[in-house]
Short mmCIF file of C-alpha atoms in Angstrom, two decimals:
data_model
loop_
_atom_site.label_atom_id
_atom_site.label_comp_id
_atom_site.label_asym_id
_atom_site.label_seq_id
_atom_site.Cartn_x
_atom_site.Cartn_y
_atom_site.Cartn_z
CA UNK A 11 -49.86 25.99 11.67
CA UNK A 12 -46.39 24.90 12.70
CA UNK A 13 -45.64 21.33 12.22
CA UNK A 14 -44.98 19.12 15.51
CA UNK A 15 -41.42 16.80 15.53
CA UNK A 16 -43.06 14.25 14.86
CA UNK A 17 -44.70 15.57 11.64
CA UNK A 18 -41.52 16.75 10.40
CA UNK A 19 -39.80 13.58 10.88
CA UNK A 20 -43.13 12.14 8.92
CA UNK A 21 -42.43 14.60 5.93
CA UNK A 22 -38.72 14.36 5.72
CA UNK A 23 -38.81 10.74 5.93
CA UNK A 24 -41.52 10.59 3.29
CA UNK A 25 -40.94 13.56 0.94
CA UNK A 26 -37.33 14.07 0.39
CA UNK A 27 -35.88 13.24 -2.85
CA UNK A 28 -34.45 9.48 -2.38
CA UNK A 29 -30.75 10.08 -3.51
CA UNK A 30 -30.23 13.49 -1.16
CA UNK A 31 -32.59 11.41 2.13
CA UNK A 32 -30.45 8.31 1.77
CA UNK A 33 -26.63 9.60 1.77
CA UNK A 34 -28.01 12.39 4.48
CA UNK A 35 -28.81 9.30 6.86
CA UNK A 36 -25.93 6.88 5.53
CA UNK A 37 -23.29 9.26 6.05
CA UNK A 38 -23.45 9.68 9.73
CA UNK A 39 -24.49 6.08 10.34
CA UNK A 40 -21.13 5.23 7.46
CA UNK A 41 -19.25 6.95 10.20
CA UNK A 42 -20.98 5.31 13.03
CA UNK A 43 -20.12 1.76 11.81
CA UNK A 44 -16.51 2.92 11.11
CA UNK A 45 -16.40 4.05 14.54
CA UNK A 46 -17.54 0.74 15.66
CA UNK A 47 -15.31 -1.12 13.49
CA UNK A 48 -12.57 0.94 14.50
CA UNK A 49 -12.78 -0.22 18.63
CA UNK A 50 -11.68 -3.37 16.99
CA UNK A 51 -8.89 -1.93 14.68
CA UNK A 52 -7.68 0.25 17.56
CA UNK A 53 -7.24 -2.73 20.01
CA UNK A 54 -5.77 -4.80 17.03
CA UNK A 55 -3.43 -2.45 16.68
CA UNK A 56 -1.74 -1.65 20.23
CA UNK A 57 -1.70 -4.74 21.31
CA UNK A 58 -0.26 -5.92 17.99
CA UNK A 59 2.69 -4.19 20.18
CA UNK A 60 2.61 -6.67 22.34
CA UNK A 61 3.22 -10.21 20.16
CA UNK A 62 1.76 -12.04 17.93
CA UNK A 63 0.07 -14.44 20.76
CA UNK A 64 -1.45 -11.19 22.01
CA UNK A 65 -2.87 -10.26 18.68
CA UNK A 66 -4.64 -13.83 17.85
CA UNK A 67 -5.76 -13.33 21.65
CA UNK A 68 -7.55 -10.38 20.37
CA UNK A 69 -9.22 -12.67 17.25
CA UNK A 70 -10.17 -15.44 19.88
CA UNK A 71 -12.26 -13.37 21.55
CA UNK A 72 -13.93 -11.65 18.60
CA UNK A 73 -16.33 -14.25 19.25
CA UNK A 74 -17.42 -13.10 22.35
CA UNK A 75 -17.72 -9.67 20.91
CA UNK A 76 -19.55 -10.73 17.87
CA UNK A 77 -21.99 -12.43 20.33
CA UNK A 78 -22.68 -9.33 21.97
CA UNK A 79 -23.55 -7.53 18.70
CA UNK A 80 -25.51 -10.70 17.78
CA UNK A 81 -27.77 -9.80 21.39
CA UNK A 82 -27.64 -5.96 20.43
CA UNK A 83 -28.39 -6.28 17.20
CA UNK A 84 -31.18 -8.53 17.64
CA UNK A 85 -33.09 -6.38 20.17
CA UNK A 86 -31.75 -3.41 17.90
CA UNK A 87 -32.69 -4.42 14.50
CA UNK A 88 -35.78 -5.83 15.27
CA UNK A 89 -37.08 -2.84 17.60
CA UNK A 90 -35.56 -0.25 14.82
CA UNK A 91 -37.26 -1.66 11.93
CA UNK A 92 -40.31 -2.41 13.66
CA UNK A 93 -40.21 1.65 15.00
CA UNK A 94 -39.87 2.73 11.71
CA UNK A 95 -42.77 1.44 10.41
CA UNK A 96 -44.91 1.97 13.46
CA UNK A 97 -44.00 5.98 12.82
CA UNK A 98 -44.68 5.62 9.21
CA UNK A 99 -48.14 4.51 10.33
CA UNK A 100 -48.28 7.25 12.69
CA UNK A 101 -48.48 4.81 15.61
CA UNK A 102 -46.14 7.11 17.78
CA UNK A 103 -47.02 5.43 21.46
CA UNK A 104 -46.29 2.23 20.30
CA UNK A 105 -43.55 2.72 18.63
CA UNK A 106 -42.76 3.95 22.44
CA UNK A 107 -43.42 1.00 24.09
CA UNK A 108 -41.30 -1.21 21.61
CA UNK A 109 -38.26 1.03 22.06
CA UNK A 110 -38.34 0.72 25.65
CA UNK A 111 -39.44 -3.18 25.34
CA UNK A 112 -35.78 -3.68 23.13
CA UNK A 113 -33.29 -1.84 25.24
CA UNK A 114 -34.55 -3.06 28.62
CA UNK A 115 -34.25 -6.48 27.60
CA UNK A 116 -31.07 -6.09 25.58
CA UNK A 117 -29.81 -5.36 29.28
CA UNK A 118 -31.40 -8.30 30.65
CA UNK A 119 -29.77 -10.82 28.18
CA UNK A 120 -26.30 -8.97 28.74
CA UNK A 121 -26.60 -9.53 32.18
CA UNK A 122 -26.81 -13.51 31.47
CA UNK A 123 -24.01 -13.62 28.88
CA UNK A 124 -21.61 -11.91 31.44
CA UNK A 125 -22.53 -14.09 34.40
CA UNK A 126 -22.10 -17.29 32.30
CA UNK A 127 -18.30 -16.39 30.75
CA UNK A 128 -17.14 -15.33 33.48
CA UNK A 129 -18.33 -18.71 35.65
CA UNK A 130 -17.02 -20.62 32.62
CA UNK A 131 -14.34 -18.04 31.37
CA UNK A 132 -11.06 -20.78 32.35
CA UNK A 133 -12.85 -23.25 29.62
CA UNK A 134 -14.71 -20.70 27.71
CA UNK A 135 -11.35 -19.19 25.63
CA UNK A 136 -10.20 -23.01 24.85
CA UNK A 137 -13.35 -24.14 23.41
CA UNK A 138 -12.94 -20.55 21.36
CA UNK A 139 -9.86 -21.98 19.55
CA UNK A 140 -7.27 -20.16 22.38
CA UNK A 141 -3.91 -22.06 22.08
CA UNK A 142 -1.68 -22.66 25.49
CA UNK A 143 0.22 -19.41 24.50
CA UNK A 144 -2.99 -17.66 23.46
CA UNK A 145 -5.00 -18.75 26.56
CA UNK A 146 -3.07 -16.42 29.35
CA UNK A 147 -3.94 -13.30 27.03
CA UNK A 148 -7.29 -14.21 26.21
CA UNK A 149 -8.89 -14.25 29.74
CA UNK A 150 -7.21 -11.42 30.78
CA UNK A 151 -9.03 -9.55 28.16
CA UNK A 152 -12.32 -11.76 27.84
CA UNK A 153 -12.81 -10.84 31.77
CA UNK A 154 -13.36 -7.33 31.41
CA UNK A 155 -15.37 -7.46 28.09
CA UNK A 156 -17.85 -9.66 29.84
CA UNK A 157 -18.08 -7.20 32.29
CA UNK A 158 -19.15 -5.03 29.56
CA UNK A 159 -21.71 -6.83 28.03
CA UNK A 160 -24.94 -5.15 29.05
CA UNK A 161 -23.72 -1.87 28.33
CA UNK A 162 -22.58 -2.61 24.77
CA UNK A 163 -25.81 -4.87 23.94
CA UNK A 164 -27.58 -1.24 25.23
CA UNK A 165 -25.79 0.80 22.88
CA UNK A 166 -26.61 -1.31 19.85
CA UNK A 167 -30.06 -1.01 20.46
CA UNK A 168 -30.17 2.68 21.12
CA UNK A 169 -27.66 2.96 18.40
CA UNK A 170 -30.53 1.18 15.78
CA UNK A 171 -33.67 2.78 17.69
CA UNK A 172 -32.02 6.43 16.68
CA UNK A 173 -31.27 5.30 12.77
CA UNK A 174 -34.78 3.74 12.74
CA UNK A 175 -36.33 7.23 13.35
CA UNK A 176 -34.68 8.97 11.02
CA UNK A 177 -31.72 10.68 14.14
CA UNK A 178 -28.62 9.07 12.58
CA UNK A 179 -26.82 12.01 13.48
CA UNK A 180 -27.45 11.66 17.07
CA UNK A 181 -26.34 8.21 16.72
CA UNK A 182 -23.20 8.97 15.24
CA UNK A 183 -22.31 11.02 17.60
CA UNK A 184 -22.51 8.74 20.48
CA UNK A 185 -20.03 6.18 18.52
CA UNK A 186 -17.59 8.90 17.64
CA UNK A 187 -17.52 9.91 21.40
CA UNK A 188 -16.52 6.72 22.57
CA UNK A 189 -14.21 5.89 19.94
CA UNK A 190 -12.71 8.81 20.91
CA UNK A 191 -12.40 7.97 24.72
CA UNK A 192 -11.12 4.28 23.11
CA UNK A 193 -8.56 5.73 21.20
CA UNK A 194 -7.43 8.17 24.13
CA UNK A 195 -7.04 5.27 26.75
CA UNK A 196 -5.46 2.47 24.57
CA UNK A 197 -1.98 3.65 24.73
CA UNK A 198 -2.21 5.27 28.35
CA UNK A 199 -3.76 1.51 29.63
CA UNK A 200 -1.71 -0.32 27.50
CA UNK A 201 1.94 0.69 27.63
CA UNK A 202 1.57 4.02 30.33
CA UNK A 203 -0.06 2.21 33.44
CA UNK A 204 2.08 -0.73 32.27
CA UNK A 205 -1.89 -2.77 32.02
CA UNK A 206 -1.19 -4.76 28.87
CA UNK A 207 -4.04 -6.45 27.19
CA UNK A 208 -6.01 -5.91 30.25
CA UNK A 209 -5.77 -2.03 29.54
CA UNK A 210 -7.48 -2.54 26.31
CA UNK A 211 -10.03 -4.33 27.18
CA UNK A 212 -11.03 -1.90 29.79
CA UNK A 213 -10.06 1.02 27.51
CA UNK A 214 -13.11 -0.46 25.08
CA UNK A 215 -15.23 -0.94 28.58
CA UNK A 216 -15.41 2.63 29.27
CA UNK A 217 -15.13 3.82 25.84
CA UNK A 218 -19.16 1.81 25.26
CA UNK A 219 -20.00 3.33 28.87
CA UNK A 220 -19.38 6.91 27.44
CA UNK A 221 -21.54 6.29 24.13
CA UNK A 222 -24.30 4.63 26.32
CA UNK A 223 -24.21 7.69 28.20
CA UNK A 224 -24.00 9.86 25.47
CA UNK A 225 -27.15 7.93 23.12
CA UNK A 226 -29.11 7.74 26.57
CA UNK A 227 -29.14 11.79 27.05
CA UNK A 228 -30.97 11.60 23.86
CA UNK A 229 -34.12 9.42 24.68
CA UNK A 230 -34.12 11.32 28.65
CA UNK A 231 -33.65 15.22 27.12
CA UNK A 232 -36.01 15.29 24.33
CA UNK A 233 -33.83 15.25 21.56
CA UNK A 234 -34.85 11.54 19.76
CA UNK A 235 -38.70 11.64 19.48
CA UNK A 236 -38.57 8.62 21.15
CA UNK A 237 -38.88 7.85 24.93
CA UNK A 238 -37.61 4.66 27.02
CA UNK A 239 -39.27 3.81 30.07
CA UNK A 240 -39.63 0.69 31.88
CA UNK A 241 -43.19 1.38 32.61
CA UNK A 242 -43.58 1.51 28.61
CA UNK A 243 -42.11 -2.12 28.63
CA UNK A 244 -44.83 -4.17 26.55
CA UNK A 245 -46.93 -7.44 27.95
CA UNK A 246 -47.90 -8.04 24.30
CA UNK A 247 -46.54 -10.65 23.85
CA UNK A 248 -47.27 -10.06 19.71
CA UNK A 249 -44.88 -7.24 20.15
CA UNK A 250 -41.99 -9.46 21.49
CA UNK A 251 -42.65 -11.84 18.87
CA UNK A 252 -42.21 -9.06 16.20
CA UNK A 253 -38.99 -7.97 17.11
CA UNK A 254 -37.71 -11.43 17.67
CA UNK A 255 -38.87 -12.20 14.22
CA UNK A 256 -37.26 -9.21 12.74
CA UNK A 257 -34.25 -9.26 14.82
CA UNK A 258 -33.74 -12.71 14.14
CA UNK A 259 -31.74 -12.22 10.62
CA UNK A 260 -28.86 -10.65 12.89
CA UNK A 261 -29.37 -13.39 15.39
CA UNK A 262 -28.54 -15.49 13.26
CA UNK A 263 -25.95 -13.75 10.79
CA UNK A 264 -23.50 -12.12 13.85
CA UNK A 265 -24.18 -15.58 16.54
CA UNK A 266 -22.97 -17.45 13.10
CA UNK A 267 -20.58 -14.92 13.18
CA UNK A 268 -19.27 -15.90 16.42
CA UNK A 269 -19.43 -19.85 15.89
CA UNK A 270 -17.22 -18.84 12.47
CA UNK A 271 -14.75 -17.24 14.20
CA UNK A 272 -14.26 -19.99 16.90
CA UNK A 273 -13.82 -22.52 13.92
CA UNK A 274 -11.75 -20.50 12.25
CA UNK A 275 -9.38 -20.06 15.19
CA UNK A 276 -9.20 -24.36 15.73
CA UNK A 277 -8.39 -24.49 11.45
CA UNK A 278 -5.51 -22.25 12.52
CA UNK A 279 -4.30 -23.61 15.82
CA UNK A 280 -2.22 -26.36 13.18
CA UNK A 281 -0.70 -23.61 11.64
CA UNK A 282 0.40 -21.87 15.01
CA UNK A 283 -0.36 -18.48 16.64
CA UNK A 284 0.78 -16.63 13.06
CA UNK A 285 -1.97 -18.19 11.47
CA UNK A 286 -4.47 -17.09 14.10
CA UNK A 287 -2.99 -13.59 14.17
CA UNK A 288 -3.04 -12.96 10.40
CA UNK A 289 -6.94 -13.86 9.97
CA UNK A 290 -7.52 -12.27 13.39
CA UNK A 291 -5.77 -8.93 11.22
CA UNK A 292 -7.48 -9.84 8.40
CA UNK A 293 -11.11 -10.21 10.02
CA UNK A 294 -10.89 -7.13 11.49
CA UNK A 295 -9.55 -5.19 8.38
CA UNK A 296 -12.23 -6.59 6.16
CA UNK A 297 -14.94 -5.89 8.97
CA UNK A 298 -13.65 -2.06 8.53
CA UNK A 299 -14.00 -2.12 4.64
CA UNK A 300 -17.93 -4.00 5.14
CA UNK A 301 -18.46 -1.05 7.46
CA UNK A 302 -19.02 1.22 5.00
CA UNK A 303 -21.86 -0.64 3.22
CA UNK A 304 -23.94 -1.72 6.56
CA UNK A 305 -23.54 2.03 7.15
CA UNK A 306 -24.50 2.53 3.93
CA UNK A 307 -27.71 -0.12 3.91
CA UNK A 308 -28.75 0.91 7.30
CA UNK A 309 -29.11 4.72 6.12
CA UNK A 310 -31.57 2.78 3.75
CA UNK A 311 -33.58 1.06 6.42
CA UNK A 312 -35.76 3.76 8.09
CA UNK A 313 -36.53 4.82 4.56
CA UNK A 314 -37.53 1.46 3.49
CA UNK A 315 -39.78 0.99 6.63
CA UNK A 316 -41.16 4.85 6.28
CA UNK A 317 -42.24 4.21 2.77
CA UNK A 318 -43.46 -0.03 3.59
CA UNK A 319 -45.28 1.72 6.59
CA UNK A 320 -47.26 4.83 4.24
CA UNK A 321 -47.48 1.97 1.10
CA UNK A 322 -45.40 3.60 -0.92
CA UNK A 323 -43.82 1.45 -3.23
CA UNK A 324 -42.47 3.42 -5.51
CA UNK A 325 -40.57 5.48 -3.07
CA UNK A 326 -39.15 1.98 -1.83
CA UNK A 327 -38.34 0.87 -4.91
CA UNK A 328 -36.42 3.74 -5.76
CA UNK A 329 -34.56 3.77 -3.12
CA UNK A 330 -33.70 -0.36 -3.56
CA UNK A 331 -32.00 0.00 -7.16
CA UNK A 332 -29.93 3.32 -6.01
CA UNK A 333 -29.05 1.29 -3.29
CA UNK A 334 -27.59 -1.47 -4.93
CA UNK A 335 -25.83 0.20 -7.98
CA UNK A 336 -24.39 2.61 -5.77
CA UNK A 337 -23.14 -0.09 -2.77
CA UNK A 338 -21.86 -2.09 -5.91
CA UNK A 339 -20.01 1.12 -7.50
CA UNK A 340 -18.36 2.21 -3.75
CA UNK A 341 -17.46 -1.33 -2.82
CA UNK A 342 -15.50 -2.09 -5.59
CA UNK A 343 -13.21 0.84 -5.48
CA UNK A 344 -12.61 0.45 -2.04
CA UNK A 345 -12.28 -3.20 -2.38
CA UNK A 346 -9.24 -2.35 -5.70
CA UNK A 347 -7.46 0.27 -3.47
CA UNK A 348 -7.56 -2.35 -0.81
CA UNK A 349 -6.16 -5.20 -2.94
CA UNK A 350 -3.12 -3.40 -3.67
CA UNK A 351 -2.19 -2.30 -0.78
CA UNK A 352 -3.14 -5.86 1.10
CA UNK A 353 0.54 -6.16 2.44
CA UNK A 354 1.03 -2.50 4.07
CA UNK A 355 -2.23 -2.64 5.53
CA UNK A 356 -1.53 -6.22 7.17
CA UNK A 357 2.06 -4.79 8.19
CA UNK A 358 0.14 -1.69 10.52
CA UNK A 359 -1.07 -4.42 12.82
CA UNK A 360 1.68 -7.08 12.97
CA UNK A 361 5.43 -5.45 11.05
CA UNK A 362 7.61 -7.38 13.07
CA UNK A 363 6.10 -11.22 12.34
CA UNK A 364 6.57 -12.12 8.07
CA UNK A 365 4.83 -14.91 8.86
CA UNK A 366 1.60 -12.76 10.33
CA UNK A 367 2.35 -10.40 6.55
CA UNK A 368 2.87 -13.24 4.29
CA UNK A 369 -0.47 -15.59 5.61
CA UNK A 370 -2.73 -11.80 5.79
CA UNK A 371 -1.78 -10.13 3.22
CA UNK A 372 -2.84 -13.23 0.67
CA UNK A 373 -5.90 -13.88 2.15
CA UNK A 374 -6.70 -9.84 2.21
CA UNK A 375 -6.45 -10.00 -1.51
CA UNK A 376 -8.90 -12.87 -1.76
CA UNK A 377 -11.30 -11.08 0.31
CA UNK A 378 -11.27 -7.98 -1.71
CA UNK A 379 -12.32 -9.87 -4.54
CA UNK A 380 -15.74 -10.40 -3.53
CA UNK A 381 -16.37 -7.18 -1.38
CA UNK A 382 -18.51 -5.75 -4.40
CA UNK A 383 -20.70 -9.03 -4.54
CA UNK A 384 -21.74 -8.15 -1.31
CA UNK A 385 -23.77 -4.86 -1.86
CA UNK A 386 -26.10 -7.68 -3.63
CA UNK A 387 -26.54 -9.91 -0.10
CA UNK A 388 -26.31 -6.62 2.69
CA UNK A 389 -29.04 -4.55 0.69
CA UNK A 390 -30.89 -7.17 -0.50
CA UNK A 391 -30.76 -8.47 3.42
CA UNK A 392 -31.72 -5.22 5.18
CA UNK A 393 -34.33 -4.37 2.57
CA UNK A 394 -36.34 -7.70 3.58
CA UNK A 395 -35.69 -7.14 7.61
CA UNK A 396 -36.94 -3.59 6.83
CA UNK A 397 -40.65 -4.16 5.35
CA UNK A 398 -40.91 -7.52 7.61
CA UNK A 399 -39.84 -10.58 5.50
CA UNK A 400 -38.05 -12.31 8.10
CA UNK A 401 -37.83 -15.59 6.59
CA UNK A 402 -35.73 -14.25 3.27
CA UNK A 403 -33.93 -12.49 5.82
CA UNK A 404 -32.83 -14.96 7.64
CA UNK A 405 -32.08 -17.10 4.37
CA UNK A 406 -29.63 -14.24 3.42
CA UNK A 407 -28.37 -14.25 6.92
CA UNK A 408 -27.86 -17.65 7.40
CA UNK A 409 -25.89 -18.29 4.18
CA UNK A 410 -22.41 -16.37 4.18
CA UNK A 411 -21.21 -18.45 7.57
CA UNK A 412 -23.85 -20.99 8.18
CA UNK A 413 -24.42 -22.77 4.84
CA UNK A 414 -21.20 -22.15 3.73
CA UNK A 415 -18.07 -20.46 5.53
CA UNK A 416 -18.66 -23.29 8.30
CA UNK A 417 -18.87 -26.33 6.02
CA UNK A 418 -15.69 -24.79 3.98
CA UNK A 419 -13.52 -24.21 7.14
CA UNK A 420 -13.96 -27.82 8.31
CA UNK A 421 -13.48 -28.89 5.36
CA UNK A 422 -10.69 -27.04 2.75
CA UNK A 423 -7.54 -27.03 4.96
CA UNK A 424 -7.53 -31.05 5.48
CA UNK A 425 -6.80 -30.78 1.73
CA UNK A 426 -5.22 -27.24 0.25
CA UNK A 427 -3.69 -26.38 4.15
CA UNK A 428 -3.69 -22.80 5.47
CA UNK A 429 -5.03 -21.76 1.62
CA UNK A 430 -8.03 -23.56 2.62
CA UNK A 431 -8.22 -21.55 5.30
CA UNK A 432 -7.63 -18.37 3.05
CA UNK A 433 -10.05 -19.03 0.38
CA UNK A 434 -13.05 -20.02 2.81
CA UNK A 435 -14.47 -16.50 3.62
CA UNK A 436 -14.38 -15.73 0.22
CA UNK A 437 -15.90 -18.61 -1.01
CA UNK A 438 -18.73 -18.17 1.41
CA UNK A 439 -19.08 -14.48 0.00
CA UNK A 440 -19.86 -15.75 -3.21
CA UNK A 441 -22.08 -18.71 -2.40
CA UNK A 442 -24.37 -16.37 -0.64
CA UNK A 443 -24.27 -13.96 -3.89
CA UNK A 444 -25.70 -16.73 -5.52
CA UNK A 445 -28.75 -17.03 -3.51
CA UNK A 446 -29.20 -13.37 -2.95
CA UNK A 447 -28.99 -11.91 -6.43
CA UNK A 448 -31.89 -14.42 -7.48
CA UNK A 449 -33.93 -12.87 -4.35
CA UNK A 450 -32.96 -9.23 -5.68
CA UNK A 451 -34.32 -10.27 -9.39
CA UNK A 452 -37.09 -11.33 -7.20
CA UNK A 453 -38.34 -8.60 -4.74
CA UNK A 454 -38.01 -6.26 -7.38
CA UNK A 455 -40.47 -7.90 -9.83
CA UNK A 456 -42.76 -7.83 -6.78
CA UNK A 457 -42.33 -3.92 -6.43
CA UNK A 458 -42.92 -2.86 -9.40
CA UNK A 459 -46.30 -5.18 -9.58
CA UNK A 460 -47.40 -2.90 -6.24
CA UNK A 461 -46.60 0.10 -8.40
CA UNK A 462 -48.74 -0.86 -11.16
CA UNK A 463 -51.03 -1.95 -8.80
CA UNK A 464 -50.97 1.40 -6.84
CA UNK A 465 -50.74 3.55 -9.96
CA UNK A 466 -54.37 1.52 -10.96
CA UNK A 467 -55.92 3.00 -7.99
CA UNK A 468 -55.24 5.96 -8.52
CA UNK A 469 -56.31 6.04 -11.79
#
């Protein structure tokens, strides 16, 4: 008898050797965070064309970005893990109704955050760290972004919802279409219809439009073996609760996000619009390099929630310690190549401004020393939102800006100046090592005790 989707989604999910499952999902969803990364580098870039105020315009309103992936990947996350284990249960209609429960309200909340920037937008890119020179560049882009919002908080979701079932392919290819589109009407807004910054903000606009189009074909034509309907929307108000709780860890780690870049932007202001320009380079190159490991990690997710969901542990497990040695291994060659060539790559965005070179190109270098460290705190993070632990998770997410990029930024440049400003990130990236490898040690006593355990049984 022929096996139904679903039950070939079951067995690949749940059968195929860990290694060969794991880089077949990563490597689509590698390229789908690279394409989503790369919105980021693109705009960075062209409007790097523009001056250097223009540029740190760009990093001011990363925060408002960053917010809307904190909203997408909250309702994303949480929905995607959750799906993944409903499926791995077999629980097909729910998992359903929790799909369509995530992406409706990712729309809803969108909705909000554009109505209140753009009443408060005149005040909103000051209290984001926006200097007088900064400001003028800043709403003009902020003002179609917000406009965006709902759309992009929709495509994260979808985006997660396809990885969580096992479709990464589908999802990368609604990414790489609108980066595509991105990349296409940078330079035509930009410098051709004479737009400025304003082109590239609406260049990203429609750019998310087209992959929202593109990842929504997929639930509507049959393709994902999920389906989105608002009369699917849940009333339990357990289920909300469960993708709140799960989603929370991202809440939390890209909202921090957000607050981190606004304080980082007022610990430059001092130092001028250089200073703002070279992290907002900087942020954005690193961000491109991290890519590769969430990619990476969430490629790992729908395993870990397939094999938490059919209790097996030693599938999971597996699939934890390649995980880790292998994120550890890939990071820190990327993270070499990238130290040496810290100064070109800062030069792509910003040639014509030594300043911009000299203040990114140091603090590149500092960040590429703890890139590897961080396969430890993504893996170990994603592996906890993936089988349910939200409250580790949210430890892990919590720590790299909250407990301790935050606290340093305030803090270092009153005494070591614009190196204090250099050194923060990284320091953060290793205080959150520090609590993370401990919880690595930890969660993988506790799987091998359910192997034992589960090995008993069968026995």
């Amino acid at each position: 008898m022929q096996m139904t989707k679903e039950q070939a989604r079951y067995e690949k999910m749940t059968k195929t050797p860990i290694p060969k499952l794991i880089c077949t999902l990563a490597v689509p969803t590698i390229i789908s965070m690279l394409t989503t990364s790369f919105y980021n580098l693109v705009d960075t870039f062209f409007v790097g064309k523009l001056g250097t105020s223009a540029t740190a315009a760009v990093g001011v309103i990363f925060s408002i970005m960053a917010l809307i992936q904190a909203i997408g990947f909250t309702f994303g996350v949480g929905s995607g893990s959750f799906v993944s284990r409903l499926m791995g249960a077999k629980e097909n209609e729910k998992a359903n109704s929790v799909a369509s429960t995530a992406f409706f309200a990712s729309i809803f909340v969108g909705f909000l955050l554009m109505g209140f920037g753009l009443i408060f937008l005149d005040k909103l890119v000051y209290w984001l760290g926006a200097t007088d020179t900064i400001a003028p560049f800043a709403m003009d882009y902020a003002r179609i972004i917000l406009f965006g919002a709902p759309i992009m908080t929709a495509v994260f979701v979808m985006n997660n919802l396809l990885r969580g079932e096992g479709s990464a392919m589908l999802s990368m290819i609604g990414v790489a279409s609108g980066a595509i589109i991105n990349t296409i009407l940078d330079p035509i807004f930009i410098f051709a219809l004479d737009m400025g910054i304003s082109g590239a903000a609406l260049a990203t606009v429609l750019s998310q439009l087209t992959s929202f189009l593109v990842l929504f074909s997929n639930f509507r034509g049959g393709k994902s073996n999920l389906k989105l309907s608002i009369k699917a929307i849940s009333t339990d108000i357990a289920v909300h609760k469960e993708i709140l709780k799960i989603g929370a860890p991202s809440l939390f780690r890209q909202g921090l996000a957000s607050l981190a870049s606004i304080f980082l932007n007022l610990a430059g202001a001092p130092f001028g619009d250089a200073a703002i320009a070279a992290m907002s380079v900087v942020n954005r190159v690193t961000m491109f390099i991290q890519s590769v490991l969430l990619g990476f990690g969430q490629g790992f997710q729908p395993v870990a929630g397939f094999s938490w969901g059919s209790r097996n542990y030693k599938r999971l497990l597996e699939g934890y310690t390649f995980c880790l040695k292998t994120g550890f291994t890939v990071m820190a060659c990327i993270a070499f190549c990238s130290f040496l060539l810290a100064t070109p790559i800062v030069e792509i965005f910003r040639k014509g401004d030594p300043e911009v070179t000299a203040i990114g190109s140091l603090a590149l270098r500092f960040a590429c020393v703890m890139v590897p460290l961080q396969a430890y705190t993504i893996i170990t993070n994603m592996l906890f939102q993936s089988i349910g632990r939200a409250k580790a998770a949210a430890v892990l997410a919590l720590a790299r800006q909250g407990l301790f990029f935050i606290p340093f930024i305030l803090t270092l440049p009153n005494f070591l100046g614009i190196l204090g400003i250099q050194i923060a990130q990284p320091l953060g990236d290793f205080g959150t090592f520090c609590i993370s490898f401990p919880l690595s040690i930890s969660i993988i006593k506790e799987l091998k005790l359910l192997v034992a355990t589960e090995e008993k049984e069968k026995n």
